[in-house]
Short mmCIF file of C-alpha atoms in Angstrom, two decimals:
data_model
loop_
_atom_site.label_atom_id
_atom_site.label_comp_id
_atom_site.label_asym_id
_atom_site.label_seq_id
_atom_site.Cartn_x
_atom_site.Cartn_y
_atom_site.Cartn_z
CA UNK P 1 137.32 -49.96 -0.31
CA UNK P 2 140.59 -50.70 1.39
CA UNK P 3 140.44 -49.87 5.04
CA UNK P 4 142.66 -47.07 5.68
CA UNK P 5 144.05 -48.32 9.16
CA UNK P 6 146.42 -45.40 9.97
CA UNK P 7 144.38 -42.61 8.60
CA UNK P 8 140.94 -43.11 10.28
CA UNK P 9 141.96 -44.22 13.46
CA UNK P 10 144.86 -42.64 15.40
CA UNK P 11 148.34 -44.19 15.08
CA UNK P 12 148.60 -47.43 17.39
CA UNK P 13 151.56 -47.14 19.89
CA UNK P 14 153.87 -49.48 17.76
CA UNK P 15 152.99 -47.40 14.86
CA UNK P 16 153.83 -44.14 16.52
CA UNK P 17 157.44 -45.55 17.73
CA UNK P 18 158.17 -46.99 14.37
CA UNK P 19 157.07 -43.68 12.44
CA UNK P 20 159.15 -41.63 14.88
CA UNK P 21 162.39 -43.82 14.39
CA UNK P 22 162.21 -43.30 10.57
CA UNK P 23 162.54 -39.76 10.57
CA UNK P 24 165.95 -40.38 9.56
CA UNK P 25 166.20 -43.05 6.97
CA UNK P 26 166.61 -46.54 8.62
CA UNK P 27 167.33 -50.35 8.01
CA UNK P 28 164.28 -52.32 8.80
CA UNK P 29 166.21 -54.70 11.34
CA UNK P 30 167.91 -51.72 13.06
CA UNK P 31 164.54 -49.91 13.89
CA UNK P 32 163.85 -52.55 16.72
CA UNK P 33 167.34 -51.96 18.21
CA UNK P 34 167.17 -48.18 18.04
CA UNK P 35 163.77 -48.22 19.51
CA UNK P 36 165.09 -50.28 22.45
CA UNK P 37 168.16 -48.27 22.85
CA UNK P 38 166.23 -44.78 22.80
CA UNK P 39 163.77 -46.07 25.32
CA UNK P 40 166.06 -47.44 27.78
CA UNK P 41 164.81 -50.89 26.97
CA UNK P 42 161.44 -49.87 28.07
CA UNK P 43 159.72 -50.58 24.68
CA UNK P 44 160.65 -53.84 23.03
CA UNK P 45 159.18 -54.46 19.69
CA UNK P 46 158.59 -57.91 18.44
CA UNK P 47 160.13 -58.37 14.95
CA UNK P 48 156.79 -59.68 13.18
CA UNK P 49 154.90 -56.90 14.88
CA UNK P 50 157.54 -54.53 13.43
CA UNK P 51 157.41 -56.12 9.80
CA UNK P 52 153.55 -56.06 9.77
CA UNK P 53 153.63 -52.41 10.88
CA UNK P 54 156.04 -51.34 8.47
CA UNK P 55 153.94 -53.16 5.71
CA UNK P 56 150.77 -51.10 6.94
CA UNK P 57 152.77 -47.83 7.03
CA UNK P 58 154.08 -48.50 3.49
CA UNK P 59 150.65 -49.19 2.12
CA UNK P 60 149.48 -46.09 3.74
CA UNK P 61 152.09 -44.06 2.04
CA UNK P 62 153.44 -42.91 5.57
CA UNK P 63 156.76 -44.28 4.82
CA UNK P 64 158.53 -45.00 1.66
CA UNK P 65 161.30 -47.54 0.61
CA UNK P 66 164.52 -46.75 -0.86
CA UNK P 67 167.53 -48.81 -1.77
CA UNK P 68 170.88 -48.29 0.20
CA UNK P 69 173.53 -47.46 -2.46
CA UNK P 70 176.24 -48.90 -0.03
CA UNK P 71 174.76 -52.27 0.94
CA UNK P 72 171.99 -52.76 -1.61
CA UNK P 73 169.48 -53.33 1.37
CA UNK P 74 166.16 -51.53 1.67
CA UNK P 75 165.98 -48.62 3.91
CA UNK P 76 162.68 -46.90 5.15
CA UNK P 77 162.13 -43.28 5.48
CA UNK P 78 159.11 -40.99 6.69
CA UNK P 79 157.15 -39.40 3.79
CA UNK P 80 155.68 -35.76 4.12
CA UNK P 81 152.09 -37.28 4.71
CA UNK P 82 153.89 -39.47 7.39
CA UNK P 83 155.44 -36.41 9.06
CA UNK P 84 152.15 -34.91 9.25
CA UNK P 85 150.37 -37.76 10.74
CA UNK P 86 153.17 -38.00 13.14
CA UNK P 87 153.03 -34.18 14.24
CA UNK P 88 149.13 -34.39 14.73
CA UNK P 89 149.68 -37.48 17.02
CA UNK P 90 152.32 -35.73 19.03
CA UNK P 91 150.05 -32.83 19.50
CA UNK P 92 147.08 -35.03 20.32
CA UNK P 93 149.29 -36.71 22.85
CA UNK P 94 150.65 -33.42 24.42
CA UNK P 95 147.10 -32.33 24.70
CA UNK P 96 145.95 -35.35 26.50
CA UNK P 97 148.78 -34.92 29.12
CA UNK P 98 147.79 -31.42 29.56
CA UNK P 99 144.12 -32.20 30.36
CA UNK P 100 145.37 -35.03 32.63
CA UNK P 101 147.69 -32.79 34.59
CA UNK P 102 144.88 -30.30 35.02
CA UNK P 103 142.82 -33.18 36.78
CA UNK P 104 145.93 -34.01 38.72
CA UNK P 105 146.23 -30.35 39.90
CA UNK P 106 142.73 -30.19 41.02
CA UNK P 107 142.86 -33.21 43.09
CA UNK P 108 146.17 -31.76 44.81
CA UNK P 109 144.43 -28.62 45.80
CA UNK P 110 141.61 -30.51 47.38
CA UNK P 111 143.92 -32.51 49.27
CA UNK P 112 145.51 -29.33 50.70
CA UNK P 113 142.18 -27.94 51.65
CA UNK P 114 141.38 -31.05 53.55
CA UNK T 1 171.27 -88.99 8.91
CA UNK T 2 168.27 -90.05 11.10
CA UNK T 3 164.80 -88.73 10.65
CA UNK T 4 161.56 -88.80 12.72
CA UNK T 5 158.24 -87.92 11.63
CA UNK T 6 155.48 -86.74 14.17
CA UNK T 7 151.94 -85.87 13.25
CA UNK T 8 150.71 -82.16 13.15
CA UNK T 9 148.04 -81.95 15.67
CA UNK T 10 146.70 -78.74 14.17
CA UNK T 11 148.63 -75.44 13.10
CA UNK T 12 145.31 -73.47 13.48
CA UNK T 13 143.61 -75.19 16.44
CA UNK T 14 146.58 -76.30 18.42
CA UNK T 15 149.27 -73.81 17.63
CA UNK T 16 150.92 -73.24 20.91
CA UNK T 17 150.83 -76.82 22.10
CA UNK T 18 152.39 -78.03 18.82
CA UNK T 19 155.13 -75.31 19.11
CA UNK T 20 155.82 -76.43 22.49
CA UNK T 21 155.97 -80.07 21.46
CA UNK T 22 158.63 -79.00 19.04
CA UNK T 23 160.55 -77.46 21.66
CA UNK T 24 160.36 -80.60 23.68
CA UNK T 25 161.72 -82.69 20.77
CA UNK T 26 164.45 -80.27 20.21
CA UNK T 27 165.56 -80.68 23.74
CA UNK T 28 165.84 -84.34 23.19
CA UNK T 29 167.77 -83.66 19.91
CA UNK T 30 165.01 -83.85 17.54
CA UNK T 31 165.23 -80.65 15.49
CA UNK T 32 162.35 -79.65 13.10
CA UNK T 33 163.77 -79.61 9.56
CA UNK T 34 160.40 -79.29 7.46
CA UNK T 35 156.87 -80.23 6.90
CA UNK T 36 156.29 -83.49 5.18
CA UNK T 37 153.25 -84.07 3.13
CA UNK T 38 151.30 -81.27 4.96
CA UNK T 39 150.59 -83.70 7.67
CA UNK T 40 153.86 -84.43 9.52
CA UNK T 41 156.80 -82.50 11.15
CA UNK T 42 160.16 -84.04 9.84
CA UNK T 43 162.73 -83.92 12.56
CA UNK T 44 166.53 -84.44 12.21
CA UNK T 45 168.63 -86.20 14.81
CA UNK T 46 171.07 -83.69 16.17
CA UNK T 47 172.52 -82.58 19.42
CA UNK T 48 169.99 -81.65 22.02
CA UNK T 49 169.13 -77.71 22.02
CA UNK T 50 167.12 -75.43 23.97
CA UNK T 51 164.98 -74.06 21.38
CA UNK T 52 161.62 -72.35 21.23
CA UNK T 53 159.15 -72.43 18.08
CA UNK T 54 156.70 -69.85 16.59
CA UNK T 55 154.42 -69.64 13.69
CA UNK T 56 153.56 -66.93 11.63
CA UNK T 57 151.16 -66.02 8.62
CA UNK T 58 152.40 -63.60 6.00
CA UNK T 59 151.55 -62.92 2.32
CA UNK T 60 153.96 -61.68 -0.32
CA UNK T 61 156.85 -61.10 2.12
CA UNK T 62 159.91 -59.15 1.22
CA UNK T 63 163.55 -60.05 1.99
CA UNK T 64 163.24 -57.78 4.97
CA UNK T 65 160.92 -60.24 6.82
CA UNK T 66 163.67 -62.67 7.25
CA UNK T 67 166.47 -60.10 8.05
CA UNK T 68 164.13 -58.34 10.60
CA UNK T 69 163.29 -61.73 12.25
CA UNK T 70 166.98 -62.75 12.07
CA UNK T 71 168.07 -59.41 13.89
CA UNK T 72 165.73 -60.46 16.66
CA UNK T 73 167.25 -63.87 17.12
CA UNK T 74 164.77 -65.99 14.97
CA UNK T 75 165.99 -68.36 12.39
CA UNK T 76 163.86 -69.42 9.54
CA UNK T 77 163.10 -73.13 9.56
CA UNK T 78 160.52 -73.93 6.84
CA UNK T 79 157.46 -72.26 4.83
CA UNK T 80 154.36 -73.95 4.01
CA UNK T 81 152.54 -72.78 0.67
CA UNK T 82 154.18 -69.51 0.84
CA UNK T 83 151.98 -68.53 3.83
CA UNK T 84 152.82 -70.33 6.86
CA UNK T 85 156.23 -69.55 8.19
CA UNK T 86 157.91 -71.34 11.26
CA UNK T 87 160.91 -69.95 13.00
CA UNK T 88 162.89 -71.22 15.81
CA UNK T 89 165.19 -69.35 18.50
CA UNK T 90 167.22 -69.90 21.64
CA UNK T 91 164.98 -70.29 24.57
CA UNK T 92 164.06 -66.83 26.15
CA UNK T 93 164.09 -64.99 22.96
CA UNK T 94 161.22 -62.50 23.16
CA UNK T 95 158.14 -63.36 20.97
CA UNK T 96 157.69 -62.19 17.62
CA UNK T 97 154.52 -60.28 18.22
CA UNK T 98 154.58 -57.69 21.01
CA UNK T 99 151.09 -56.01 20.61
CA UNK T 100 147.72 -57.19 20.20
CA UNK T 101 146.84 -55.07 16.97
CA UNK T 102 149.57 -56.61 15.01
CA UNK T 103 148.94 -60.10 16.35
CA UNK T 104 145.22 -59.65 15.26
CA UNK T 105 146.29 -58.79 11.91
CA UNK T 106 148.16 -62.18 11.78
CA UNK T 107 144.92 -64.01 12.13
CA UNK T 108 142.54 -61.86 10.32
CA UNK T 109 143.79 -62.56 6.75
CA UNK T 110 144.19 -66.32 7.08
CA UNK T 111 140.40 -66.33 8.72
CA UNK T 112 139.07 -64.67 5.86
CA UNK T 113 140.88 -67.31 3.53
CA UNK T 114 139.61 -70.08 5.46
CA UNK T 115 136.08 -68.57 5.36
CA UNK T 116 136.13 -68.33 1.64
CA UNK T 117 137.31 -71.88 1.37
CA UNK T 118 134.77 -73.13 3.57
CA UNK T 119 131.95 -71.34 1.72
CA UNK T 120 133.14 -72.32 -1.90
CA UNK T 121 133.71 -75.92 -0.83
CA UNK T 122 130.32 -76.10 0.88
CA UNK T 123 128.50 -74.85 -2.11
CA UNK T 124 130.27 -77.54 -4.37
CA UNK T 125 129.32 -80.07 -1.82
CA UNK T 126 125.80 -78.93 -2.22
CA UNK T 127 125.80 -79.21 -5.90
CA UNK T 128 127.46 -82.43 -5.98
CA UNK T 129 125.00 -83.72 -3.71
CA UNK T 130 122.31 -82.63 -5.98
CA UNK T 131 124.14 -84.29 -8.76
CA UNK T 132 124.62 -87.55 -7.07
CA UNK T 133 120.84 -88.16 -7.12
CA UNK T 134 120.12 -88.26 -10.95
CA UNK T 135 123.67 -90.02 -11.50
CA UNK T 136 122.55 -93.11 -9.81
CA UNK T 137 119.85 -93.66 -12.55
CA UNK T 138 122.27 -92.79 -15.33
CA UNK T 139 125.34 -94.77 -14.95
CA UNK T 140 127.46 -96.38 -11.98
CA UNK T 141 130.92 -95.00 -13.19
CA UNK T 142 129.41 -91.48 -13.16
CA UNK T 143 127.93 -92.04 -9.61
CA UNK T 144 131.37 -93.30 -8.30
CA UNK T 145 133.27 -90.32 -10.07
CA UNK T 146 130.95 -87.86 -8.36
CA UNK T 147 131.08 -89.67 -4.92
CA UNK T 148 134.74 -89.47 -4.98
CA UNK T 149 134.72 -85.81 -5.90
CA UNK T 150 132.22 -85.14 -3.09
CA UNK T 151 134.57 -86.85 -0.75
CA UNK T 152 137.48 -84.75 -1.65
CA UNK T 153 135.32 -81.80 -1.46
CA UNK T 154 134.03 -82.68 2.14
CA UNK T 155 137.68 -83.05 3.20
CA UNK T 156 138.41 -79.63 1.84
CA UNK T 157 135.55 -78.37 3.66
CA UNK T 158 136.49 -79.83 7.03
CA UNK T 159 140.05 -78.55 6.75
CA UNK T 160 138.83 -75.08 6.16
CA UNK T 161 135.95 -75.08 8.68
CA UNK T 162 138.00 -76.12 11.78
CA UNK T 163 140.98 -73.57 10.95
CA UNK T 164 138.06 -70.98 10.39
CA UNK T 165 136.48 -71.69 13.77
CA UNK T 166 139.88 -71.54 15.58
CA UNK T 167 140.98 -68.53 14.03
CA UNK T 168 137.73 -66.64 14.94
CA UNK T 169 138.06 -67.89 18.31
CA UNK T 170 141.26 -66.64 18.79
CA UNK T 171 140.43 -63.21 17.07
CA UNK T 172 137.60 -62.87 19.51
CA UNK T 173 139.77 -63.53 22.52
CA UNK T 174 142.47 -61.17 21.38
CA UNK T 175 139.82 -58.38 21.17
CA UNK T 176 138.50 -59.02 24.45
CA UNK T 177 141.33 -60.00 26.63
CA UNK T 178 144.33 -58.41 24.63
CA UNK T 179 145.70 -61.91 24.28
CA UNK T 180 144.79 -65.54 23.41
CA UNK T 181 144.08 -67.42 26.56
CA UNK T 182 143.43 -71.02 25.38
CA UNK T 183 141.11 -73.03 23.26
CA UNK T 184 137.56 -72.97 23.87
CA UNK T 185 136.83 -76.70 23.58
CA UNK T 186 133.02 -76.53 24.22
CA UNK T 187 132.23 -75.62 20.72
CA UNK T 188 134.83 -77.63 18.81
CA UNK T 189 133.95 -81.01 20.44
CA UNK T 190 130.31 -80.69 19.21
CA UNK T 191 131.71 -80.24 15.46
CA UNK T 192 133.81 -83.19 16.06
CA UNK T 193 130.84 -85.32 17.21
CA UNK T 194 128.76 -83.99 14.22
CA UNK T 195 131.55 -85.08 11.87
CA UNK T 196 131.96 -88.48 13.63
CA UNK T 197 128.30 -89.25 13.33
CA UNK T 198 128.18 -88.19 9.59
CA UNK T 199 131.20 -90.54 8.94
CA UNK T 200 129.46 -93.36 10.75
CA UNK T 201 126.19 -92.91 8.87
CA UNK T 202 128.25 -92.86 5.53
CA UNK T 203 129.88 -96.11 6.76
CA UNK T 204 126.71 -97.71 7.85
CA UNK T 205 125.31 -96.99 4.47
CA UNK T 206 128.18 -98.64 2.71
CA UNK T 207 127.52 -101.73 4.89
CA UNK T 208 123.70 -101.66 4.10
CA UNK T 209 124.69 -101.49 0.28
CA UNK T 210 127.15 -104.05 0.59
CA UNK T 211 129.86 -101.72 -0.74
CA UNK T 212 133.42 -101.57 0.17
CA UNK T 213 134.18 -99.34 3.18
CA UNK T 214 135.85 -96.06 2.15
CA UNK T 215 139.22 -95.71 3.85
CA UNK T 216 139.05 -91.87 3.87
CA UNK T 217 135.84 -92.11 6.00
CA UNK T 218 137.31 -94.50 8.38
CA UNK T 219 140.41 -92.44 8.90
CA UNK T 220 138.33 -89.37 9.30
CA UNK T 221 136.11 -91.11 11.82
CA UNK T 222 139.08 -92.38 13.89
CA UNK T 223 140.60 -89.04 13.97
CA UNK T 224 137.27 -87.17 14.96
CA UNK T 225 137.14 -89.86 17.88
CA UNK T 226 140.56 -89.08 18.72
CA UNK T 227 139.85 -85.45 19.02
CA UNK T 228 136.77 -85.96 21.12
CA UNK T 229 138.74 -88.08 23.45
CA UNK T 230 141.29 -85.40 23.55
CA UNK T 231 138.96 -82.67 24.72
CA UNK T 232 137.36 -85.19 27.09
CA UNK T 233 140.55 -85.85 28.62
CA UNK T 234 141.23 -82.17 28.98
CA UNK T 235 137.73 -81.40 30.31
CA UNK T 236 138.39 -83.98 32.99
CA UNK T 237 141.77 -82.69 34.12
CA UNK T 238 140.18 -79.18 34.05
CA UNK T 239 137.42 -80.26 36.70
CA UNK T 240 140.31 -81.82 38.88
#
C-alpha cells in the first residue's frame, strides 16, 4: 500500500505554505515567488523542494493540475480535499498557539508575584 | 571547440565534492557540458564563469520541473538515464532544496533502487558461482563465458552497493541532524579493502593458473587502492 504522506501525518511546513498559495490557481514557477513576497522574504522555498512537494500533493489529490487556456502552461489549484486538510491544519496550529500563550501568561503572572 | 574530460569520483559517494570541483573548473573556464560514457565529465572551454552546480534525482518529471528550476535561476545542464539531473546557476543562488523532508525524498527512491540492484546482482553472482564449478568439467568455452558474466555481474554489484551505502548514510544523517554533514569514511574504507583483497586473490589465482590477467580486475584493484589512499589521506588531515 502506498504511504499516504500528507494524510496520516500532518502537513509539512513547506506543504502548508504551498497548499495555501494555490487556493487561487497558480503557475508552478510563480508559487515560489508569491510565497517569498507574502512572507517578506522570510520563507524561501527551493525549487526542487517545491517540485517534489507539488508532486506529492498531486499524488494525494490535495491539488489538481489544469491547463491555462492563455499560455498552454500547467496551473495548480487546491481541491476540496486539500481545503479540508488545510483548514484542519490551520485550526491545529491556532490551537497550538492558544496553548502556548496560556503557558506564557502563567509565567508572566508568576513573575509579578515575585 | 576544446574539450576536457575529468573522471567522476562518485555521484553518490562524493556528490558535494564533485559539484565543488565542477565549480572550480568553471572558474577556470571549463564548463560542464555533459557526462561522457558514464565515467567522465565532459568540459567545454569557454570564458571563466562563477558558477555553482547541483545534482538531483527525479523520476518521470513533467515540464514544470524545468520551468520551476529555471525560475529559481538554475539552468539544466545534463541528464543521466532519465534519473540524475545536473543544474548550474550563478554563484550565490539558493540551493534547490530548502527543507530536510524533501531532501530526504530525493535520496529515498534512489536508495531503494540501488538496494534492489545490489540484491539482484548478488543473487545472480551466487548462481553463477554455483554454475562455474560444474562448467569446468564440461567445457572450457562455457567456463570462460560464465566467468565473463560473473565479472560483469560483480561490477554491477559494486556499482550498486557503494551508492546504496552512501545513500543510506546520507539519509541517516539527514534524519538525525536535519542535514548531511559529511562522509563517514570509517565504514567505506573497510569495504574498499575487502574488494581490493578479493581482486588480489582473483589476480593471484590467474597467476597460479598461468592465465592472462583480467584487465577489469586490475583496474578495479587500482581504483580501490586509490579510494583507500584517499580516505587515508583525509583521515590524516582530520587528525592534524
